[in-house]
Coordinates of C-alpha atoms in Angstrom, one line a residue:
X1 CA 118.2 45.3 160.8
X2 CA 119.1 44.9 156.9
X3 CA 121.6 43.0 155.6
X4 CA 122.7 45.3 153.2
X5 CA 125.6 46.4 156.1
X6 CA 125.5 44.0 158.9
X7 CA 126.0 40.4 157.6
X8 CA 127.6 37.3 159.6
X9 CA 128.7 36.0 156.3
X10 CA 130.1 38.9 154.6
X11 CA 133.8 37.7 154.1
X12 CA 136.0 40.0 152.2
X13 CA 136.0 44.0 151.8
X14 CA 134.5 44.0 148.0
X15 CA 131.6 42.3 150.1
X16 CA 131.4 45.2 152.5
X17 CA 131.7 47.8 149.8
X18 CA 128.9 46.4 147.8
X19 CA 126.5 46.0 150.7
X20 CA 127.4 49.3 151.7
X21 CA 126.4 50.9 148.3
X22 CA 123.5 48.8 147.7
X23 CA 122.0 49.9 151.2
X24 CA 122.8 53.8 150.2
X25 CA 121.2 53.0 146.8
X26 CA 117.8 51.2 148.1
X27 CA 117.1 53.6 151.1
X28 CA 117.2 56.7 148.3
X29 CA 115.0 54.7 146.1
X30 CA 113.0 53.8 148.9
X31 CA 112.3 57.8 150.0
X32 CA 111.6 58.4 146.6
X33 CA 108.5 55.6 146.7
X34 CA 107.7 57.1 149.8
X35 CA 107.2 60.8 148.4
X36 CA 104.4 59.5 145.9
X37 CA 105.4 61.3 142.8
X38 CA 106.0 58.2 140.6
X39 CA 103.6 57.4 138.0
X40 CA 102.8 54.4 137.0
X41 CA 105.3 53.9 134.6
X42 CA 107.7 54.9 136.8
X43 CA 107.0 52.6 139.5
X44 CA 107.6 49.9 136.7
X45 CA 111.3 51.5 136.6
X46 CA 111.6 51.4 140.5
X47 CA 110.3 47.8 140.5
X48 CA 112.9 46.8 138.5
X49 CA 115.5 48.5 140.4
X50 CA 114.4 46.5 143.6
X51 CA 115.1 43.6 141.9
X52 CA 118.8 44.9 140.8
X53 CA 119.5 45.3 144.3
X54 CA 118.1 42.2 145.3
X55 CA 120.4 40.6 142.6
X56 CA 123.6 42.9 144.4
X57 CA 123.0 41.5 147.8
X58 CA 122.2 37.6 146.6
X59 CA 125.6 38.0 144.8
X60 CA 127.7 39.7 148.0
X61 CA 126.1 37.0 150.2
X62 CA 127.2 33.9 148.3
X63 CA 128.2 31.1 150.5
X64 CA 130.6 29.4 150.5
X65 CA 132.6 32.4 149.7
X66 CA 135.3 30.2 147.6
X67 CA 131.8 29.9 145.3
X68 CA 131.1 33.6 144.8
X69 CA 134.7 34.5 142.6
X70 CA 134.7 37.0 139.3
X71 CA 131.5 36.2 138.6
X72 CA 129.4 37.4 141.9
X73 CA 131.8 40.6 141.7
X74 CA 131.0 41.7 138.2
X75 CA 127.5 40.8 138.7
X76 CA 127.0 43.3 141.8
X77 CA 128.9 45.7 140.0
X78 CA 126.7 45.4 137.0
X79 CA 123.5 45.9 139.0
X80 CA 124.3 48.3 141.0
X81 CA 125.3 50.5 138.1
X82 CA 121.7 49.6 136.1
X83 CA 120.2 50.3 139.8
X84 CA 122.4 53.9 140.0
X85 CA 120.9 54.9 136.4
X86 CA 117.1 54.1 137.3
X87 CA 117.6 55.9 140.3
X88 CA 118.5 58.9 138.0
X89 CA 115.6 58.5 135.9
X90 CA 113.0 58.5 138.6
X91 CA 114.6 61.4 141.0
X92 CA 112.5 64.2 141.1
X93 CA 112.9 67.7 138.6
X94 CA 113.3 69.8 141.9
X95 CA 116.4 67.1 143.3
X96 CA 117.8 66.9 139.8
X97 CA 120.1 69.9 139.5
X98 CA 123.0 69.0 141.4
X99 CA 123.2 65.5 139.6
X100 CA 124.8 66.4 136.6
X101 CA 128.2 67.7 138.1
X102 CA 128.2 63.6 139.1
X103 CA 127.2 62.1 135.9
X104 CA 129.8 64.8 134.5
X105 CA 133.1 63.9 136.4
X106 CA 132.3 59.8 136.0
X107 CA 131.8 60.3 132.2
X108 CA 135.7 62.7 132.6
X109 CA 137.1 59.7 134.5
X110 CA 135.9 56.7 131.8
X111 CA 134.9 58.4 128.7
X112 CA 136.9 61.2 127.8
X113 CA 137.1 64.9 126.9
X114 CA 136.1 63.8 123.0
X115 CA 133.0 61.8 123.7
X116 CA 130.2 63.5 121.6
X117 CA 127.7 62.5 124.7
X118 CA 130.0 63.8 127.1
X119 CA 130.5 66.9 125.1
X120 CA 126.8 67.6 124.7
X121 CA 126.3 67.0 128.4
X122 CA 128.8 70.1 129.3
X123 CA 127.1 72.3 126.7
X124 CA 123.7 71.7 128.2
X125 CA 125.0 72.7 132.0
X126 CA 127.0 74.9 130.3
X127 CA 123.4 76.5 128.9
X128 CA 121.8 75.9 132.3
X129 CA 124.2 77.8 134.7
X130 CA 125.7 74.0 135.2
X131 CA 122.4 72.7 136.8
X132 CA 120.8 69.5 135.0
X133 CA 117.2 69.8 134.0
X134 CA 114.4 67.2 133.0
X135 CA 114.8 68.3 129.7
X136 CA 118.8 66.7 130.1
X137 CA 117.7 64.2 132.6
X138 CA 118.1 61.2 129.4
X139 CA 121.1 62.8 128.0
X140 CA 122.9 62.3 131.5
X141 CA 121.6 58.7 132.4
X142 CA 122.9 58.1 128.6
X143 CA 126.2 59.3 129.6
X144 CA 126.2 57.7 133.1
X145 CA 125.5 54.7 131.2
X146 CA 128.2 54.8 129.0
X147 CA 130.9 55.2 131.8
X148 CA 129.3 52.7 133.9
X149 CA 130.0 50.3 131.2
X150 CA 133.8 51.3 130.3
X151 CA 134.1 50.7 133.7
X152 CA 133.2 47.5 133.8
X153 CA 135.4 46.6 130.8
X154 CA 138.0 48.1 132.1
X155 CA 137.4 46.1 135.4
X156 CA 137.3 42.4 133.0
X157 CA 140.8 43.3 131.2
X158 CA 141.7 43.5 135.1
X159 CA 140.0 39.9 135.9
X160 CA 141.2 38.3 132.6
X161 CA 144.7 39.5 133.4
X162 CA 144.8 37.6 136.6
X163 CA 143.0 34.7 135.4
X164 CA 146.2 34.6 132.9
X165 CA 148.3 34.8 135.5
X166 CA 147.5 32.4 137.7
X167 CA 146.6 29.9 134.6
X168 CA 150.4 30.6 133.8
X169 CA 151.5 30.0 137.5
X170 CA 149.8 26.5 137.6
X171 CA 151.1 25.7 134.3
X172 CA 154.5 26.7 135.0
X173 CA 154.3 25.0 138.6
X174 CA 153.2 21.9 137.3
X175 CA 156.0 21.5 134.4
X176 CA 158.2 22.2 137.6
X177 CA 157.2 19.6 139.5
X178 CA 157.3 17.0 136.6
X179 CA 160.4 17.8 135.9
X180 CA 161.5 17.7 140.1
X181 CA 159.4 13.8 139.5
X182 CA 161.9 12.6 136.4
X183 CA 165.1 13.4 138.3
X184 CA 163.8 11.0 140.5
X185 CA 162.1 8.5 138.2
X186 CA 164.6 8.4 135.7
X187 CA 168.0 10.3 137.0
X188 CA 170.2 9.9 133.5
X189 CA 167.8 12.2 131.6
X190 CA 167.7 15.5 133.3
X191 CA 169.7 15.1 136.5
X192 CA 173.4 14.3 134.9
X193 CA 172.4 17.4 132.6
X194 CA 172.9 19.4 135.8
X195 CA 176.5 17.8 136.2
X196 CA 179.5 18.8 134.6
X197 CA 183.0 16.8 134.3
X198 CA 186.0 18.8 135.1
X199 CA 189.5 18.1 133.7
X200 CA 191.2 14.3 134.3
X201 CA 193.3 14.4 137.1
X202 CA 197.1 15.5 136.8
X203 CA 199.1 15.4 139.1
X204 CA 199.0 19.3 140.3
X205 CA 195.4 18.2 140.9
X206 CA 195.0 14.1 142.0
X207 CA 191.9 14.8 143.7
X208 CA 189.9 15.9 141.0
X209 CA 186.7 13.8 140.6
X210 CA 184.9 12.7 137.3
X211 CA 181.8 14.3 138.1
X212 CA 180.6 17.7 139.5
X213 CA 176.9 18.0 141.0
X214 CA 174.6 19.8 142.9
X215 CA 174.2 17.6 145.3
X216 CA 177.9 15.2 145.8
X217 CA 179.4 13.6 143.2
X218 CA 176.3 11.6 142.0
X219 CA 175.1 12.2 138.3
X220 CA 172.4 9.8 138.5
X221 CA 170.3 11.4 141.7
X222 CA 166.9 13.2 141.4
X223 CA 168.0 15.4 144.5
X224 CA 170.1 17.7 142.1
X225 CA 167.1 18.4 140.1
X226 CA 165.1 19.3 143.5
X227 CA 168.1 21.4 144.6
X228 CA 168.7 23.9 141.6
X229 CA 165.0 24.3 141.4
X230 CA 164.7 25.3 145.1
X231 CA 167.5 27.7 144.9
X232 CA 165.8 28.9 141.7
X233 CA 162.6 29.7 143.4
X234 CA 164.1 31.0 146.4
X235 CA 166.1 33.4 144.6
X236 CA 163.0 34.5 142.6
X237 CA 160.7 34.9 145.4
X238 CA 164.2 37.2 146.9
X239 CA 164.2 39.6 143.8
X240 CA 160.1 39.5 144.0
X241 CA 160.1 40.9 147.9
X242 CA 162.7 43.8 146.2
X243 CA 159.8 44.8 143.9
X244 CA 157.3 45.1 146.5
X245 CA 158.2 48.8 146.6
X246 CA 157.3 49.8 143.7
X247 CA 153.6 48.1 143.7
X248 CA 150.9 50.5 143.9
X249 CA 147.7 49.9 145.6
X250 CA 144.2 48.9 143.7
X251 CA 140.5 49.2 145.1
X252 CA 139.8 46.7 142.0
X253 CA 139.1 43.2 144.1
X254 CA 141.4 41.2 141.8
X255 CA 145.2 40.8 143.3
X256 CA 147.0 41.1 140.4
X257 CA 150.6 42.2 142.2
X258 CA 150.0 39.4 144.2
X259 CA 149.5 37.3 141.3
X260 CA 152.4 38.5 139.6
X261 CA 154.7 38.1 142.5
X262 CA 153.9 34.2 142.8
X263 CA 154.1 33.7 139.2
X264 CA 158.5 34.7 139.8
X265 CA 158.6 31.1 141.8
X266 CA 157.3 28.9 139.0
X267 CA 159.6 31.1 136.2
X268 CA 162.8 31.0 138.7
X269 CA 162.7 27.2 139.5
X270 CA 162.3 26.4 135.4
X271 CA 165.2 29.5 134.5
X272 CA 167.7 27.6 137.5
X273 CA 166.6 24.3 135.7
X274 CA 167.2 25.4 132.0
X275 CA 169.8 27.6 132.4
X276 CA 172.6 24.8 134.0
X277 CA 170.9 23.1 131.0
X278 CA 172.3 25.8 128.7
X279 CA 175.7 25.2 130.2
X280 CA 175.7 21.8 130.1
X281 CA 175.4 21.9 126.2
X282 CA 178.0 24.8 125.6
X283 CA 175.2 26.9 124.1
X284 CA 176.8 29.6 126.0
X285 CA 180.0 30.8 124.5
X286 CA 183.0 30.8 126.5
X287 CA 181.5 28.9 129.8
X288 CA 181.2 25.1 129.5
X289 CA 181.7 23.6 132.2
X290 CA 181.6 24.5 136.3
X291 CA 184.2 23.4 138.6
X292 CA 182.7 22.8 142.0
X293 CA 179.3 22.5 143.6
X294 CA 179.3 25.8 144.3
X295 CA 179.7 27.0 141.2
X296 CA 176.5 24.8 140.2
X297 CA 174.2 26.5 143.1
X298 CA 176.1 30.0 142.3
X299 CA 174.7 29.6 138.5
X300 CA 171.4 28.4 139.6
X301 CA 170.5 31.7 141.8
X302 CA 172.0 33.9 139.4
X303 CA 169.7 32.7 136.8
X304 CA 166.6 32.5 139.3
X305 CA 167.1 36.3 139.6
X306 CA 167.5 36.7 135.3
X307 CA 163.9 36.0 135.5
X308 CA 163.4 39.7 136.5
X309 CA 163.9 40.5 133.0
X310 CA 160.6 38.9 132.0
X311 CA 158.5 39.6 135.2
X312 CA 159.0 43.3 134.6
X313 CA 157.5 43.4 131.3
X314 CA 154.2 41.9 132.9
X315 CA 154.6 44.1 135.9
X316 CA 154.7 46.7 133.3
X317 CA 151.7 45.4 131.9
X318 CA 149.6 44.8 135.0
X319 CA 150.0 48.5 136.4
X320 CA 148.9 49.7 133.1
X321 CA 145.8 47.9 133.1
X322 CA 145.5 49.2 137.0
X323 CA 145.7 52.5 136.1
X324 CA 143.9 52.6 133.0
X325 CA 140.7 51.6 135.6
X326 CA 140.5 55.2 136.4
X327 CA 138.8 56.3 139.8
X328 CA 141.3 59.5 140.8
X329 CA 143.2 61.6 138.4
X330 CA 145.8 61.9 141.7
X331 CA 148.0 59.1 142.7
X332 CA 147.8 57.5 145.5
X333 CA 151.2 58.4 147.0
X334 CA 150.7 62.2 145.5
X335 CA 150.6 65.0 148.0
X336 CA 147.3 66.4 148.3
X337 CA 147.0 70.0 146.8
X338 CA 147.8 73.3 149.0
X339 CA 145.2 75.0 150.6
X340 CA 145.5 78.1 148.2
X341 CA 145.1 76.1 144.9
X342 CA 141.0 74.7 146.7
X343 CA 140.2 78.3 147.3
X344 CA 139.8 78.9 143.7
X345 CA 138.5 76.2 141.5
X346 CA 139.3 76.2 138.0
X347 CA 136.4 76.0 135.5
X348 CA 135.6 72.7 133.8
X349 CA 134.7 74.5 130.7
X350 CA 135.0 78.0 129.4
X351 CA 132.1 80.2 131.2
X352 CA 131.5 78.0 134.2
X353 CA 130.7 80.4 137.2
X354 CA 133.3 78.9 139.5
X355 CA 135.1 81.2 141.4
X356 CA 135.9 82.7 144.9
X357 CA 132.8 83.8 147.1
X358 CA 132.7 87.7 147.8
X359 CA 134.2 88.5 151.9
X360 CA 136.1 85.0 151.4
X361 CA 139.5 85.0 151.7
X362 CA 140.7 84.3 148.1
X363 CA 138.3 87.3 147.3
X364 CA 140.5 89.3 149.7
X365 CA 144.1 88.4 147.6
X366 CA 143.2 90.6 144.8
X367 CA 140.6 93.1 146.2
X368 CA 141.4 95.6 143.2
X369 CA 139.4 93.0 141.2
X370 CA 136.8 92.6 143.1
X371 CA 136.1 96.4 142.2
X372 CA 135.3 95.6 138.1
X373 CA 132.6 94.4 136.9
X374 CA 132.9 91.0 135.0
X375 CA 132.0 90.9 131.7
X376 CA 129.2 88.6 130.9
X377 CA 130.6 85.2 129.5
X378 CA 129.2 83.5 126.4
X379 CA 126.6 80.4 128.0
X380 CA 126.3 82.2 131.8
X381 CA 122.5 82.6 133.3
X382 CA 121.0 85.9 132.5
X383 CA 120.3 86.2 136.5
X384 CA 123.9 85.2 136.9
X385 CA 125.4 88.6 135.2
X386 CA 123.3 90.7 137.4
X387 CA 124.0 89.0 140.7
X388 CA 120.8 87.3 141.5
X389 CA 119.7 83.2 141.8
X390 CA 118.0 81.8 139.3
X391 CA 114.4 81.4 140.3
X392 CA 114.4 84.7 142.7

């Protein structure tokens, strides 16, 4: 049994996907080796092609999967695509036709309408009654490799995006954490910043103290320091889990909503931390001191929760590098389209022979029309105008 499916070690789903597409893309190649209609040349190309899939599987079946990251992902993605475009080169001229409506809608989904290859492509199926022949074979594997390698760009602003993210969220955690460490080590430089000193005692209010804290009446204790940056991070994870919602789902194998939603601990902790700071120095006009613990852990959520404001700008961010890796033109969530509107497909370009079959039910909504005759379009197949197949 191959490996290409079945694996013990095949941890994760890119894993599956990949081994899944490499065994679809080796048993074709393999059937055409077996027909004996390469040339020499050729079996150069298909040579070559076995060892692109070779390289696929070696980098789906890395072990220990913590060792196979970016790398082994864009790798088998970058094989199997050079794999995909040899296998177009060597299919035969009487399997060809069909292939460029493929080629076509990959090089719509990466390229673009105003890609001069792209354009060219549609004006040779355009010419051909929208088969591909050998004579466009090169044009399409030129345009299939084009797409195939916007789409691995646009798959690496993806991975370098995380890799930002998750650099930030180890920076940010470990600037937490040393700052958690000098509350402790050395209380009088960061920990009485979080305290503030209410009015002197009158005799409306004997009981006021000289010190307000986090935790007690204690300026000079780490543990205030550990407490605003916990209720920081809690109340930043909180206002993350609200956001959930609105994430949208990605086949690309990097988390980045994950990856943004832990980066909102780190920022919280450090905006609790920095903000009582803030107070603390009367930057803040109008509010200088806090009266009560209370107050103190009030002030620290509410500014855990102010980190929103910056989050959403990368959330922002990261869903427009999602969607600019473009595998559907319809959302996700998006209802799929009434039955009426896939009776009739609209042409890709002007003159395409797409329409509804004759006795078929979208025929039958207009059957006044079915009665004229259709005036030949500019680019249709001479056999076309007249009702027959080409090649009959």
């Amino acid at each position: 049994m191959s490996d290409d499916v079945v694996a013990y070690r095949k941890m994760g789903s890119w894993r599956q996907r990949t081994s899944a597409h490499v065994a679809v893309v080796q048993a074709e190649l393999d059937r055409i080796e077996m027909m004996g209609c390469l040339s020499e040349c050729d079996k150069k190309l298909a040579d070559k092609a076995n060892q692109l899939l070779q390289g696929a599987r070696e980098a789906a079946d890395g072990w220990p999967p913590f060792r196979s990251g970016a790398s082994a992902r864009d790798r088998a993605l970058a094989t199997i695509h050079e794999a995909e475009l040899i296998l177009l080169k060597l299919t035969p001229a009487q399997e060809i036709g069909w292939a460029g409506s493929s080629v076509l809608a990959k090089g719509i989904q990466h390229l673009g309408q105003e890609d001069p290859r792209l354009k060219l492509l549609e004006e040779h199926l355009r010419e051909n009654n929208n088969m591909l022949d050998v004579d466009g074979r090169y044009l399409a594997a030129g345009v299939l490799h084009a797409a195939n390698h916007v789409e691995e760009i646009e798959i690496g602003r993806v991975r370098n995006f995380r890799d930002i993210l998750l650099l930030a969220f180890l920076a940010l955690s470990v600037f937490t954490v040393l700052l958690v460490l000098s509350g402790y080590d050395n209380p009088e430089a960061l920990a009485d910043k979080l305290c503030f000193q209410p009015p002197d005692p009158t005799p409306q209010n004997p009981d006021a103290t000289k010190y307000v804290c986090p935790v007690g009446g204690k300026p000079a204790d780490g543990d205030n320091v550990l407490l605003v940056a916990s209720l920081g991070a809690a109340a930043a994870a909180l206002a993350g889990a609200t956001s959930i919602r609105h994430i949208r789902g990605s086949a690309v194998p990097y988390m980045v909503p994950m990856s943004l939603l832990i980066l909102r601990i780190p920022i919280g902790a450090l905006s609790a931390i920095l903000g009582l700071v803030l107070i603390h120095g009367e930057f803040i006009p109008g509010l200088s001191a806090l009266d009560s613990g209370a107050q103190i852990a009030a002030w620290a959520v509410a500014f855990g929760i102010g980190q929103e404001t910056l989050t959403r700008l990368l959330d922002k961010k990261g869903n427009l590098l999602l969607e600019n890796v473009r595998g559907s033109s319809r959302d996700a969530d998006s209802p799929p389209p009434p039955s009426t509107d896939r009776l009739i497909k609209p042409a890709l370009w002007p003159g395409a022979p797409y329409g509804p079959r004759p006795g078929s039910e979208a025929a039958a909504v207009e059957p006044e029309d079915t009665e004229r005759e259709r005036a030949p379009v500019a680019g249709d197949h001479p056999a076309s105008a007249a009702g027959e197949r080409p090649g009959t």
